[in-house]
Coordinates of C-alpha atoms and ligand atoms in Angstrom, one line a residue:
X1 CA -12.7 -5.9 -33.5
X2 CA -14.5 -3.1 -35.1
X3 CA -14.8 0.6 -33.1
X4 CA -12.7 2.3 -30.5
X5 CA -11.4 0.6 -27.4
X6 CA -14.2 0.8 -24.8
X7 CA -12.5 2.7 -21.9
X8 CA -12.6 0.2 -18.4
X9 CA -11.4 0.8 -14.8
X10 CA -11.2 -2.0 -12.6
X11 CA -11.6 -2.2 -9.3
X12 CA -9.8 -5.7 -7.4
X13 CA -8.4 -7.1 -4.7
X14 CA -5.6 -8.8 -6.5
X15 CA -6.1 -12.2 -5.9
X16 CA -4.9 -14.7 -7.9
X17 CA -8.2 -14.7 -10.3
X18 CA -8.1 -10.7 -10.4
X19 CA -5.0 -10.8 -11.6
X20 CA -5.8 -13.1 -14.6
X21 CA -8.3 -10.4 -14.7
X22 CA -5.8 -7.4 -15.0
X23 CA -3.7 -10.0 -17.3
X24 CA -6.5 -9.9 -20.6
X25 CA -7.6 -6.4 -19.7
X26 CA -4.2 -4.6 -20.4
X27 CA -3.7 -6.9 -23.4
X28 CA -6.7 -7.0 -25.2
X29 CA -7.2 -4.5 -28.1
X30 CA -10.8 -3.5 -27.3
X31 CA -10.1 -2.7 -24.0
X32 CA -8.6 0.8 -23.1
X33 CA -7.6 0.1 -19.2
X34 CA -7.6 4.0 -17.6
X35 CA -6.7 3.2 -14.1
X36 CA -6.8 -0.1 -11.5
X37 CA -8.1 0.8 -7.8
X38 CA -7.7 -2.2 -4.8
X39 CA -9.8 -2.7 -1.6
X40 CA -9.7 -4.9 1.1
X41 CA -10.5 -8.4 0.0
X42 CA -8.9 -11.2 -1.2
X43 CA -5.9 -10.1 1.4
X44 CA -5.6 -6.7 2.7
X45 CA -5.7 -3.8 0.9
X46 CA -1.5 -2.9 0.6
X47 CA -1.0 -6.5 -0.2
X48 CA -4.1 -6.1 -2.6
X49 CA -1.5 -2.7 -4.3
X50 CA 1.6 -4.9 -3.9
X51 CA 0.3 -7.5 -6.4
X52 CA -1.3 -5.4 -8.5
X53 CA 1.3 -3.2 -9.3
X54 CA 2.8 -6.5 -9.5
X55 CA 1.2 -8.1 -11.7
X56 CA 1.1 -5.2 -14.3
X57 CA 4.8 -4.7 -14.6
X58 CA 5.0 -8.6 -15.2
X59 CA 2.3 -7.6 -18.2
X60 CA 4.6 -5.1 -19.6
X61 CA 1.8 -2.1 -18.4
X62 CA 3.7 -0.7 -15.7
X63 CA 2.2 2.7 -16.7
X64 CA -1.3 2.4 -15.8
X65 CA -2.3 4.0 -12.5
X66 CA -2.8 2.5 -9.3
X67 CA -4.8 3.8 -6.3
X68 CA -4.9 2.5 -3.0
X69 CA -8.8 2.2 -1.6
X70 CA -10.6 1.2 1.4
X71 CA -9.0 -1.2 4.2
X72 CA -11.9 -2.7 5.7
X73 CA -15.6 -2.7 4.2
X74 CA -18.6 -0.1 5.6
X75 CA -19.7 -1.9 8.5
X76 CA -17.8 -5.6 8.8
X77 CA -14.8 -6.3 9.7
X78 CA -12.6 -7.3 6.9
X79 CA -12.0 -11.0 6.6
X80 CA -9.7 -12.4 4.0
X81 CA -9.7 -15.6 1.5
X82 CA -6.3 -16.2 2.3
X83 CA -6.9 -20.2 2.2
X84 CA -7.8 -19.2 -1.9
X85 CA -5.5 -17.0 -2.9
X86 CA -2.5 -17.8 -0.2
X87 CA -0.8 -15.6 2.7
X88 CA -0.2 -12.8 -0.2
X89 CA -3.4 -12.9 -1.8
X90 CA -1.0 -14.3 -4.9
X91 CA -0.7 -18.0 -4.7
X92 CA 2.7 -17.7 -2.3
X93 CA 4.5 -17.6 -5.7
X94 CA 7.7 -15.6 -4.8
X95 CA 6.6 -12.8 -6.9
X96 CA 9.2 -10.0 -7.2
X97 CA 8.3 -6.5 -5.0
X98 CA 6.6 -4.3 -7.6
X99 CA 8.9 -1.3 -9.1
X100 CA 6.7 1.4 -8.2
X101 CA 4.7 2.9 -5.5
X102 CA 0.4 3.6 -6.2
X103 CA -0.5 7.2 -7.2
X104 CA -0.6 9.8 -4.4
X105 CA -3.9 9.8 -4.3
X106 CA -6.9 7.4 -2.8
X107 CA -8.8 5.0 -4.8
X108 CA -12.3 7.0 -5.0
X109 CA -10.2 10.2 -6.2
X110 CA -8.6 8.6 -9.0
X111 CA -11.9 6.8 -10.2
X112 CA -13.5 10.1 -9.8
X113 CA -11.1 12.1 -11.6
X114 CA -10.3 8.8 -14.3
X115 CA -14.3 8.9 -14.8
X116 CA -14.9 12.4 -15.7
X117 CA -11.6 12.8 -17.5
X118 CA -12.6 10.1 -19.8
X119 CA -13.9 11.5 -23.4
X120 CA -16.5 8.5 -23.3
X121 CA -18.5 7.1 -21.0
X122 CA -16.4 4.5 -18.6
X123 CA -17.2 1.2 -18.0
X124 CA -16.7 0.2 -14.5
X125 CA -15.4 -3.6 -13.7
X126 CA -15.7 -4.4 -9.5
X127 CA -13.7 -7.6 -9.1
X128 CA -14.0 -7.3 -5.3
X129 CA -16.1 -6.3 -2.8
X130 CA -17.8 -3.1 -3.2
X131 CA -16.6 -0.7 -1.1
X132 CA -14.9 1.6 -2.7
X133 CA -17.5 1.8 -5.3
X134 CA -20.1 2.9 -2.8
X135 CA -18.0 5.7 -1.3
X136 CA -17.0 6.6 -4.4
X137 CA -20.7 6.7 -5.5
X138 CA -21.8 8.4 -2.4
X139 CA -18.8 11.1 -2.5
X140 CA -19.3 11.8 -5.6
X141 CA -22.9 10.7 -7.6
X142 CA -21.8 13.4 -10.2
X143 CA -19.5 10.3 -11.7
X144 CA -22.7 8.6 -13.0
X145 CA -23.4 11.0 -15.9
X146 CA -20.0 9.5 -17.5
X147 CA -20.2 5.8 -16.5
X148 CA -21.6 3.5 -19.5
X149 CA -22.1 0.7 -17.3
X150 CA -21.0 -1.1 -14.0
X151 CA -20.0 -5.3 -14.9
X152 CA -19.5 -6.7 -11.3
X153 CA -18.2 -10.0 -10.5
X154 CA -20.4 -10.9 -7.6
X155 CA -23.5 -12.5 -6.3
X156 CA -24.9 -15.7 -7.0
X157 CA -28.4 -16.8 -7.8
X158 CA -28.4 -19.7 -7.0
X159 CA -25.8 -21.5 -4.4
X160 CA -22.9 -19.2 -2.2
X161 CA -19.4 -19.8 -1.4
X162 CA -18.7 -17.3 1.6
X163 CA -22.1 -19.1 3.0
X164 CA -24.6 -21.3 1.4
X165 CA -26.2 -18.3 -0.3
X166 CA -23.7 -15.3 -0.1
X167 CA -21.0 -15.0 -2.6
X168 CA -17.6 -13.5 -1.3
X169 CA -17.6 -10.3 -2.4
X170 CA -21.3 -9.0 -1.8
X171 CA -20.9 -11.0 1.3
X172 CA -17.9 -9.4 2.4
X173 CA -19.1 -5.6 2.3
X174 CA -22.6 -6.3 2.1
X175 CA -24.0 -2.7 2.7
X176 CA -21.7 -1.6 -0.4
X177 CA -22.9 -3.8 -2.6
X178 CA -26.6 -2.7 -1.6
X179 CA -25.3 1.2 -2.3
X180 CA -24.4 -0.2 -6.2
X181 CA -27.4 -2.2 -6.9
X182 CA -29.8 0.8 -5.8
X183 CA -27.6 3.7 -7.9
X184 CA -29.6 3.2 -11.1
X185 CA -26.6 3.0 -13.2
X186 CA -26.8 0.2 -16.0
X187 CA -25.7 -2.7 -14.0
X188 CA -24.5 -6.4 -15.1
X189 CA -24.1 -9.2 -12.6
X190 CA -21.5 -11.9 -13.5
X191 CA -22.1 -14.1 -10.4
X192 CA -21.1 -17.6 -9.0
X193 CA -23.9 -19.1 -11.4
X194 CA -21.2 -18.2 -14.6
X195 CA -18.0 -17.2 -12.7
X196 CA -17.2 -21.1 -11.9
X197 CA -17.8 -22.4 -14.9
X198 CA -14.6 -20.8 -17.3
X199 CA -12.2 -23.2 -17.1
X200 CA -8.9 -23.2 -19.0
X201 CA -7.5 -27.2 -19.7
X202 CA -4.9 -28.9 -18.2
X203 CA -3.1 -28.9 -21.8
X204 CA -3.3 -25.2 -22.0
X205 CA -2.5 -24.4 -18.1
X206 CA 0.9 -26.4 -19.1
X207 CA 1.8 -24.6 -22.3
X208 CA 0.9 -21.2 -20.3
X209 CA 3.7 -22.2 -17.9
X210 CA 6.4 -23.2 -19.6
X211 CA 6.3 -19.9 -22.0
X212 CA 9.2 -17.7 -22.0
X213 CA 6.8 -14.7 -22.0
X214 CA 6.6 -13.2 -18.3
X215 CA 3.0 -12.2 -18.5
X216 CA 1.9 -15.8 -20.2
X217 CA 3.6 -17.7 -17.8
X218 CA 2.9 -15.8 -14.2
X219 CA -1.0 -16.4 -16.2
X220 CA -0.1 -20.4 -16.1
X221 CA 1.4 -20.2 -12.2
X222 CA -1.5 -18.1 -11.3
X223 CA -3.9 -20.7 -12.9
X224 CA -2.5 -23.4 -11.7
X225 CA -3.2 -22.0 -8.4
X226 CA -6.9 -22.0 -8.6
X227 CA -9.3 -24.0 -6.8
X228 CA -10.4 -27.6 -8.9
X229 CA -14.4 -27.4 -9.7
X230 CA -16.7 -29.6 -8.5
X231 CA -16.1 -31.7 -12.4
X232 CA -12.8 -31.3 -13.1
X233 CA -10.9 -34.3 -13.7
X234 CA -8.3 -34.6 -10.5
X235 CA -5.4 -35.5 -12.6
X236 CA -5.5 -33.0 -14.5
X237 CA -8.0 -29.9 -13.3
X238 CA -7.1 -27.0 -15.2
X239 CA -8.0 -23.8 -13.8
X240 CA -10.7 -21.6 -13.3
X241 CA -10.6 -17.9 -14.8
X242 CA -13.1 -16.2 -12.4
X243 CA -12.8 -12.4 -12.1
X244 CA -11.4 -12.6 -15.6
X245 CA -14.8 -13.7 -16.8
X246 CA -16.3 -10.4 -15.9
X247 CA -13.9 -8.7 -18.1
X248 CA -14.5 -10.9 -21.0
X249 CA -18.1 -10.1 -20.5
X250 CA -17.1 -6.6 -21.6
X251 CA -14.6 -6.9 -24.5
X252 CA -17.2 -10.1 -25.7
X253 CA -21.0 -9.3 -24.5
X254 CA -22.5 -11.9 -26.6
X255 CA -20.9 -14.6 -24.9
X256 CA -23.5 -14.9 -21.6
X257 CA -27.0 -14.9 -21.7
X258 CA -28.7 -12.4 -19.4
X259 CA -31.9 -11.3 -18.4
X260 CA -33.2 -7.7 -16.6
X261 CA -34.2 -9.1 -13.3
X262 CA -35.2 -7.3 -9.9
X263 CA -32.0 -8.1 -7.2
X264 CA -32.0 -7.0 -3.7
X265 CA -29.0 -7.5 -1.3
X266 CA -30.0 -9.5 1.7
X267 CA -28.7 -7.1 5.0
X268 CA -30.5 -8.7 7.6
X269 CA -28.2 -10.1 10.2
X270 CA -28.3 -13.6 10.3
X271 CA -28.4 -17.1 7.3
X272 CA -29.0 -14.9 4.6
X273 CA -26.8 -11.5 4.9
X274 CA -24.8 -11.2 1.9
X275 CA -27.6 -13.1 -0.3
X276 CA -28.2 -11.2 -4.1
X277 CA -31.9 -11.8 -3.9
X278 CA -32.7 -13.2 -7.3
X279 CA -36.6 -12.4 -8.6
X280 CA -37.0 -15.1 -11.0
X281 CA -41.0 -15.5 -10.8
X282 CA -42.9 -15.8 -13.9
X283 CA -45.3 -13.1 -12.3
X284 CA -45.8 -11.1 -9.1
X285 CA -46.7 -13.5 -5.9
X286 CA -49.1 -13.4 -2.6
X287 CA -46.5 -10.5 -1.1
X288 CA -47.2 -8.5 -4.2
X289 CA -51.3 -9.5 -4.2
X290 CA -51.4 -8.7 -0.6
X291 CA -49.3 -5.0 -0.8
X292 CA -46.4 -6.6 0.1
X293 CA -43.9 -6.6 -2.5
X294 CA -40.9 -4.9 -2.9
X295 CA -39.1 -3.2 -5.5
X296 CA -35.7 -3.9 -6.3
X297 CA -33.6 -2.2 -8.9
X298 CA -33.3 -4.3 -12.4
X299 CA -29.8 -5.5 -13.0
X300 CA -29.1 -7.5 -16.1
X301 CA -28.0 -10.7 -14.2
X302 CA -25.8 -13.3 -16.0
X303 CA -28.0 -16.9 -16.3
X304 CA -25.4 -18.6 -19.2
X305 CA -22.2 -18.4 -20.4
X306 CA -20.6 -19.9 -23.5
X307 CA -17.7 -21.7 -21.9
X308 CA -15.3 -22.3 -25.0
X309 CA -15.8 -18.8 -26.5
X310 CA -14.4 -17.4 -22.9
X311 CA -11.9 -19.8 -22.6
X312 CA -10.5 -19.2 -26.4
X313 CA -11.0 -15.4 -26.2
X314 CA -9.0 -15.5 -22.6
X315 CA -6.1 -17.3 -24.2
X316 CA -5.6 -15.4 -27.2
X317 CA -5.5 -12.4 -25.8
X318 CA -3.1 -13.2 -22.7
X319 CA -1.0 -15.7 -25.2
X320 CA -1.3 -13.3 -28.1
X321 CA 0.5 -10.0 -27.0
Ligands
BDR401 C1 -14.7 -13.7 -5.7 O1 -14.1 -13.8 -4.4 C2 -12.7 -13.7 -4.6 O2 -12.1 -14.8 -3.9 C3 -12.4 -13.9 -6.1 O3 -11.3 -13.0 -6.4 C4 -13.7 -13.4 -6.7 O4 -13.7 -12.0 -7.0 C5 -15.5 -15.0 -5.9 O5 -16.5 -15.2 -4.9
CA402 CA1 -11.6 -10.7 -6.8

Protein backbone atom coordinates (compact mmCIF):
# COMPACT_ATOMS: atom_id res chain seq x y z
CA UNK A 1 0.00 0.00 0.00
CA UNK A 2 1.68 3.22 -0.84
CA UNK A 3 -0.16 6.81 0.39
CA UNK A 4 -2.50 7.76 3.12
CA UNK A 5 -5.63 5.78 4.00
CA UNK A 6 -8.36 7.04 1.67
CA UNK A 7 -11.02 8.36 4.18
CA UNK A 8 -14.66 6.21 3.51
CA UNK A 9 -18.12 6.49 5.11
CA UNK A 10 -20.52 3.83 4.49
CA UNK A 11 -23.83 3.89 4.31
CA UNK A 12 -25.77 0.10 4.84
CA UNK A 13 -28.49 -1.60 5.86
CA UNK A 14 -26.68 -4.28 7.80
CA UNK A 15 -27.49 -7.22 6.13
CA UNK A 16 -25.53 -10.07 6.20
CA UNK A 17 -23.39 -8.92 2.93
CA UNK A 18 -23.00 -5.33 4.45
CA UNK A 19 -21.61 -6.59 7.21
CA UNK A 20 -18.87 -8.48 5.36
CA UNK A 21 -18.72 -5.07 4.00
CA UNK A 22 -18.05 -3.24 7.38
CA UNK A 23 -15.80 -6.48 8.15
CA UNK A 24 -12.72 -5.50 5.32
CA UNK A 25 -13.43 -1.79 5.69
CA UNK A 26 -12.40 -1.35 9.37
CA UNK A 27 -9.52 -3.85 8.81
CA UNK A 28 -7.92 -2.86 5.80
CA UNK A 29 -4.93 -0.53 6.06
CA UNK A 30 -5.90 1.74 3.06
CA UNK A 31 -9.08 2.40 4.33
CA UNK A 32 -9.70 5.12 6.97
CA UNK A 33 -13.54 4.27 7.99
CA UNK A 34 -14.89 7.97 9.53
CA UNK A 35 -18.35 7.00 10.34
CA UNK A 36 -21.14 4.16 9.29
CA UNK A 37 -24.93 5.51 8.75
CA UNK A 38 -28.00 2.70 8.27
CA UNK A 39 -31.34 3.10 6.43
CA UNK A 40 -34.17 1.14 6.00
CA UNK A 41 -33.35 -1.87 3.83
CA UNK A 42 -32.28 -5.08 4.28
CA UNK A 43 -34.58 -5.02 7.64
CA UNK A 44 -35.67 -1.95 9.22
CA UNK A 45 -33.67 0.71 10.02
CA UNK A 46 -33.10 0.05 14.22
CA UNK A 47 -32.50 -3.57 13.38
CA UNK A 48 -30.24 -2.18 10.46
CA UNK A 49 -28.21 0.04 13.92
CA UNK A 50 -28.48 -3.08 16.09
CA UNK A 51 -26.33 -5.18 13.67
CA UNK A 52 -24.18 -2.69 12.78
CA UNK A 53 -23.06 -1.63 15.96
CA UNK A 54 -22.92 -5.26 16.17
CA UNK A 55 -20.93 -6.26 13.88
CA UNK A 56 -18.25 -3.56 14.63
CA UNK A 57 -17.63 -4.48 18.29
CA UNK A 58 -17.32 -8.20 17.00
CA UNK A 59 -14.40 -6.42 14.55
CA UNK A 60 -12.73 -4.95 17.49
CA UNK A 61 -13.83 -1.09 16.07
CA UNK A 62 -16.35 -0.43 18.53
CA UNK A 63 -15.26 3.26 18.30
CA UNK A 64 -16.41 4.32 14.98
CA UNK A 65 -19.64 6.28 14.95
CA UNK A 66 -22.93 5.21 14.13
CA UNK A 67 -25.96 7.23 12.99
CA UNK A 68 -29.38 6.10 12.74
CA UNK A 69 -31.00 7.36 9.12
CA UNK A 70 -34.19 7.14 7.32
CA UNK A 71 -36.97 4.50 8.19
CA UNK A 72 -38.74 4.16 5.04
CA UNK A 73 -37.54 5.43 1.52
CA UNK A 74 -38.98 8.93 -0.23
CA UNK A 75 -42.01 7.78 -1.70
CA UNK A 76 -42.48 3.69 -1.19
CA UNK A 77 -43.22 2.00 1.47
CA UNK A 78 -40.29 0.12 2.89
CA UNK A 79 -40.20 -3.53 2.12
CA UNK A 80 -37.60 -5.77 3.47
CA UNK A 81 -35.26 -8.86 2.17
CA UNK A 82 -35.95 -10.61 5.17
CA UNK A 83 -36.11 -14.11 3.24
CA UNK A 84 -32.05 -13.01 2.42
CA UNK A 85 -30.75 -11.84 5.27
CA UNK A 86 -33.33 -13.47 7.96
CA UNK A 87 -35.89 -12.00 10.56
CA UNK A 88 -32.87 -9.66 11.91
CA UNK A 89 -31.44 -8.72 8.72
CA UNK A 90 -28.28 -11.00 10.19
CA UNK A 91 -28.69 -14.53 9.24
CA UNK A 92 -30.90 -15.36 12.63
CA UNK A 93 -27.38 -16.03 14.13
CA UNK A 94 -27.93 -15.30 17.83
CA UNK A 95 -25.69 -12.35 17.64
CA UNK A 96 -25.10 -10.78 21.05
CA UNK A 97 -27.07 -7.11 21.63
CA UNK A 98 -24.50 -4.46 20.64
CA UNK A 99 -22.68 -2.61 23.74
CA UNK A 100 -23.51 0.81 22.70
CA UNK A 101 -26.19 3.00 21.65
CA UNK A 102 -25.73 5.17 17.74
CA UNK A 103 -24.55 8.83 18.14
CA UNK A 104 -27.23 11.34 19.22
CA UNK A 105 -27.49 12.57 16.16
CA UNK A 106 -29.36 11.42 12.65
CA UNK A 107 -27.64 9.81 9.78
CA UNK A 108 -27.57 13.00 7.25
CA UNK A 109 -26.01 15.13 10.26
CA UNK A 110 -23.16 12.90 10.96
CA UNK A 111 -22.35 12.41 7.19
CA UNK A 112 -22.64 16.05 6.89
CA UNK A 113 -20.52 17.03 9.67
CA UNK A 114 -18.05 13.59 8.97
CA UNK A 115 -17.81 15.08 5.25
CA UNK A 116 -16.66 18.50 5.85
CA UNK A 117 -14.62 17.66 8.93
CA UNK A 118 -12.58 15.35 6.91
CA UNK A 119 -9.00 16.97 5.86
CA UNK A 120 -9.44 15.10 2.39
CA UNK A 121 -12.00 14.66 0.21
CA UNK A 122 -14.40 11.54 1.42
CA UNK A 123 -15.26 8.79 -0.44
CA UNK A 124 -18.82 7.81 0.01
CA UNK A 125 -19.75 3.85 -0.05
CA UNK A 126 -23.98 3.35 -0.32
CA UNK A 127 -24.48 -0.35 0.43
CA UNK A 128 -28.28 0.22 0.57
CA UNK A 129 -30.82 1.94 -0.83
CA UNK A 130 -30.30 5.60 -1.33
CA UNK A 131 -32.17 7.42 0.84
CA UNK A 132 -30.31 8.98 3.09
CA UNK A 133 -27.94 9.93 0.51
CA UNK A 134 -30.49 12.05 -1.30
CA UNK A 135 -31.62 13.87 1.80
CA UNK A 136 -28.41 14.23 2.78
CA UNK A 137 -27.54 15.69 -0.71
CA UNK A 138 -30.68 17.77 -0.81
CA UNK A 139 -30.14 19.19 2.91
CA UNK A 140 -27.10 19.92 2.42
CA UNK A 141 -25.33 20.05 -1.48
CA UNK A 142 -22.56 22.13 0.23
CA UNK A 143 -21.05 18.32 1.19
CA UNK A 144 -20.15 17.87 -2.54
CA UNK A 145 -17.14 20.20 -2.55
CA UNK A 146 -15.45 17.60 0.02
CA UNK A 147 -16.70 14.28 -1.49
CA UNK A 148 -13.89 12.45 -3.84
CA UNK A 149 -16.31 10.16 -5.10
CA UNK A 150 -19.63 8.15 -4.47
CA UNK A 151 -18.97 3.86 -5.12
CA UNK A 152 -22.60 2.51 -4.88
CA UNK A 153 -23.52 -1.03 -4.75
CA UNK A 154 -26.60 -0.90 -6.86
CA UNK A 155 -28.18 -1.32 -10.19
CA UNK A 156 -27.83 -3.77 -12.72
CA UNK A 157 -27.26 -3.53 -16.42
CA UNK A 158 -28.32 -6.24 -17.35
CA UNK A 159 -30.78 -8.74 -15.35
CA UNK A 160 -32.64 -7.56 -11.72
CA UNK A 161 -33.32 -9.35 -8.53
CA UNK A 162 -36.05 -7.18 -6.77
CA UNK A 163 -37.76 -7.56 -10.47
CA UNK A 164 -36.50 -8.84 -13.71
CA UNK A 165 -34.74 -5.42 -14.30
CA UNK A 166 -34.58 -3.57 -10.85
CA UNK A 167 -31.93 -4.33 -8.49
CA UNK A 168 -32.88 -4.15 -4.64
CA UNK A 169 -31.57 -1.13 -3.64
CA UNK A 170 -32.33 1.42 -6.52
CA UNK A 171 -35.49 -0.54 -6.64
CA UNK A 172 -36.36 0.00 -3.20
CA UNK A 173 -36.05 3.88 -2.99
CA UNK A 174 -36.12 4.56 -6.47
CA UNK A 175 -36.52 8.33 -6.43
CA UNK A 176 -33.30 8.51 -4.18
CA UNK A 177 -31.28 6.81 -6.28
CA UNK A 178 -32.40 9.19 -9.22
CA UNK A 179 -31.39 12.31 -6.64
CA UNK A 180 -27.53 10.55 -6.65
CA UNK A 181 -27.21 9.76 -10.23
CA UNK A 182 -28.27 13.38 -11.28
CA UNK A 183 -25.79 15.31 -8.42
CA UNK A 184 -22.80 15.36 -10.70
CA UNK A 185 -20.55 14.05 -8.19
CA UNK A 186 -17.96 11.40 -9.55
CA UNK A 187 -20.05 8.40 -9.36
CA UNK A 188 -19.08 4.49 -9.69
CA UNK A 189 -21.78 1.82 -10.07
CA UNK A 190 -20.92 -1.70 -8.74
CA UNK A 191 -24.15 -3.43 -9.82
CA UNK A 192 -25.72 -6.93 -10.04
CA UNK A 193 -23.56 -7.42 -13.38
CA UNK A 194 -20.12 -7.73 -10.73
CA UNK A 195 -21.80 -7.83 -7.33
CA UNK A 196 -22.79 -11.76 -7.83
CA UNK A 197 -19.88 -12.90 -9.20
CA UNK A 198 -17.21 -12.60 -5.82
CA UNK A 199 -17.41 -15.69 -4.38
CA UNK A 200 -15.32 -17.00 -1.48
CA UNK A 201 -14.79 -21.20 -1.66
CA UNK A 202 -16.27 -23.75 0.30
CA UNK A 203 -12.50 -24.41 1.64
CA UNK A 204 -12.10 -20.93 2.75
CA UNK A 205 -15.91 -20.34 4.19
CA UNK A 206 -14.76 -23.43 6.48
CA UNK A 207 -11.41 -22.25 7.72
CA UNK A 208 -13.29 -18.68 8.28
CA UNK A 209 -15.52 -20.53 10.69
CA UNK A 210 -13.76 -22.44 12.72
CA UNK A 211 -11.19 -19.45 13.66
CA UNK A 212 -10.87 -18.45 17.07
CA UNK A 213 -10.75 -14.78 15.93
CA UNK A 214 -14.40 -13.22 16.54
CA UNK A 215 -14.37 -10.95 13.54
CA UNK A 216 -13.01 -14.00 11.17
CA UNK A 217 -15.38 -16.24 12.19
CA UNK A 218 -18.90 -14.10 12.52
CA UNK A 219 -17.14 -13.41 8.56
CA UNK A 220 -17.43 -17.39 7.96
CA UNK A 221 -21.22 -17.58 9.71
CA UNK A 222 -22.22 -14.56 7.84
CA UNK A 223 -20.95 -16.21 4.54
CA UNK A 224 -22.23 -19.21 4.96
CA UNK A 225 -25.49 -17.51 5.16
CA UNK A 226 -25.50 -16.17 1.63
CA UNK A 227 -27.52 -17.16 -1.14
CA UNK A 228 -25.73 -20.10 -3.63
CA UNK A 229 -25.25 -18.52 -7.30
CA UNK A 230 -26.67 -19.76 -10.12
CA UNK A 231 -22.91 -22.06 -10.62
CA UNK A 232 -21.99 -22.92 -7.46
CA UNK A 233 -21.46 -26.36 -6.82
CA UNK A 234 -24.45 -27.46 -4.29
CA UNK A 235 -22.29 -29.47 -2.09
CA UNK A 236 -20.21 -27.13 -1.43
CA UNK A 237 -21.34 -23.35 -2.51
CA UNK A 238 -19.27 -21.00 -0.87
CA UNK A 239 -20.48 -17.63 -0.37
CA UNK A 240 -21.03 -14.61 -2.07
CA UNK A 241 -19.31 -11.25 -0.82
CA UNK A 242 -21.68 -8.64 -2.34
CA UNK A 243 -21.73 -5.24 -0.71
CA UNK A 244 -18.22 -6.03 0.31
CA UNK A 245 -17.28 -5.93 -3.43
CA UNK A 246 -18.03 -2.22 -3.52
CA UNK A 247 -15.63 -1.62 -0.93
CA UNK A 248 -12.84 -3.53 -2.46
CA UNK A 249 -13.60 -1.48 -5.44
CA UNK A 250 -12.19 1.34 -3.43
CA UNK A 251 -9.15 0.05 -1.39
CA UNK A 252 -8.36 -2.01 -5.04
CA UNK A 253 -9.67 0.14 -8.25
CA UNK A 254 -7.91 -1.83 -10.73
CA UNK A 255 -9.65 -4.84 -10.01
CA UNK A 256 -13.16 -4.04 -12.29
CA UNK A 257 -13.25 -2.81 -15.56
CA UNK A 258 -15.50 0.24 -16.04
CA UNK A 259 -16.65 2.42 -18.60
CA UNK A 260 -18.24 6.28 -18.41
CA UNK A 261 -21.69 5.52 -19.55
CA UNK A 262 -25.06 7.62 -19.56
CA UNK A 263 -27.56 5.90 -16.66
CA UNK A 264 -30.97 6.97 -15.94
CA UNK A 265 -33.23 5.56 -13.09
CA UNK A 266 -36.38 4.14 -14.51
CA UNK A 267 -39.40 6.06 -12.26
CA UNK A 268 -42.25 5.33 -14.24
CA UNK A 269 -44.79 3.28 -12.37
CA UNK A 270 -45.08 0.06 -13.73
CA UNK A 271 -42.36 -3.24 -15.28
CA UNK A 272 -39.58 -1.10 -15.28
CA UNK A 273 -39.48 1.31 -11.99
CA UNK A 274 -36.37 0.71 -10.25
CA UNK A 275 -34.51 -0.14 -13.80
CA UNK A 276 -30.60 1.73 -13.98
CA UNK A 277 -31.12 2.47 -17.63
CA UNK A 278 -27.80 1.33 -19.16
CA UNK A 279 -26.73 3.47 -22.51
CA UNK A 280 -24.56 0.94 -24.07
CA UNK A 281 -25.02 2.09 -27.90
CA UNK A 282 -22.09 2.33 -30.03
CA UNK A 283 -23.67 5.84 -31.22
CA UNK A 284 -26.74 7.93 -30.75
CA UNK A 285 -30.13 6.16 -32.09
CA UNK A 286 -33.55 7.21 -34.03
CA UNK A 287 -34.67 9.07 -30.45
CA UNK A 288 -31.53 11.04 -30.70
CA UNK A 289 -31.83 11.65 -34.87
CA UNK A 290 -35.42 12.54 -34.36
CA UNK A 291 -34.81 15.17 -31.10
CA UNK A 292 -35.70 12.67 -28.88
CA UNK A 293 -32.86 11.77 -26.81
CA UNK A 294 -32.21 12.19 -23.47
CA UNK A 295 -29.40 13.07 -21.38
CA UNK A 296 -28.43 11.20 -18.53
CA UNK A 297 -25.56 11.91 -16.14
CA UNK A 298 -22.21 9.72 -16.91
CA UNK A 299 -21.50 7.28 -14.16
CA UNK A 300 -18.52 5.07 -14.39
CA UNK A 301 -20.51 1.72 -14.43
CA UNK A 302 -18.79 -1.53 -13.39
CA UNK A 303 -18.86 -4.14 -16.80
CA UNK A 304 -15.91 -6.75 -15.21
CA UNK A 305 -14.50 -7.81 -12.23
CA UNK A 306 -11.33 -9.81 -11.59
CA UNK A 307 -12.93 -12.49 -9.36
CA UNK A 308 -9.73 -14.01 -7.59
CA UNK A 309 -8.00 -10.71 -6.95
CA UNK A 310 -11.39 -9.71 -4.82
CA UNK A 311 -11.75 -12.85 -3.30
CA UNK A 312 -7.85 -12.90 -2.16
CA UNK A 313 -7.75 -9.25 -1.23
CA UNK A 314 -11.21 -9.85 0.89
CA UNK A 315 -9.64 -12.67 2.79
CA UNK A 316 -6.45 -11.23 3.68
CA UNK A 317 -7.63 -8.37 4.99
CA UNK A 318 -10.60 -9.85 7.24
CA UNK A 319 -8.17 -13.06 8.05
CA UNK A 320 -5.16 -10.77 8.38
CA UNK A 321 -5.91 -8.32 11.34
C1 LIG B 1 -28.34 -5.52 -2.44
O1 LIG B 1 -29.55 -5.81 -1.75
C2 LIG B 1 -29.28 -6.25 -0.44
O2 LIG B 1 -30.03 -7.40 -0.16
C3 LIG B 1 -27.80 -6.50 -0.35
O3 LIG B 1 -27.33 -6.14 0.93
C4 LIG B 1 -27.21 -5.63 -1.44
O4 LIG B 1 -26.89 -4.34 -0.97
C5 LIG B 1 -28.23 -6.46 -3.64
O5 LIG B 1 -29.30 -6.26 -4.50
CA1 LIG C 1 -26.88 -3.87 1.43
Amino acid sequence: MTGRPIPVIIDCDTGVDDALALLFAVRHPGLDLRAVTCVAGNTGVDGVVRNTLTVLEQAGAPGIPVARGAERPLVEPPRSARHVHGEDGMGDLGLPAPARTPADVDAVTLLRREILASPRPVTLIPTAPLTNIALLLRTHPEVTRNIARIVFMGGAVACGNATPVAEFNVWHDPEAAAVLLTAGVPTTMYGLDVFTRVVVPGPDVRRLRASTEPGARLAGELLAHRPATPDADPADPGGGIGDAGAVCAVADPAGITTRLLPVEVSLAPGPARGQTVVDRRPRPGEAEIHGEGRSPGLVDVALDVDVERYVKLWLATVEGA
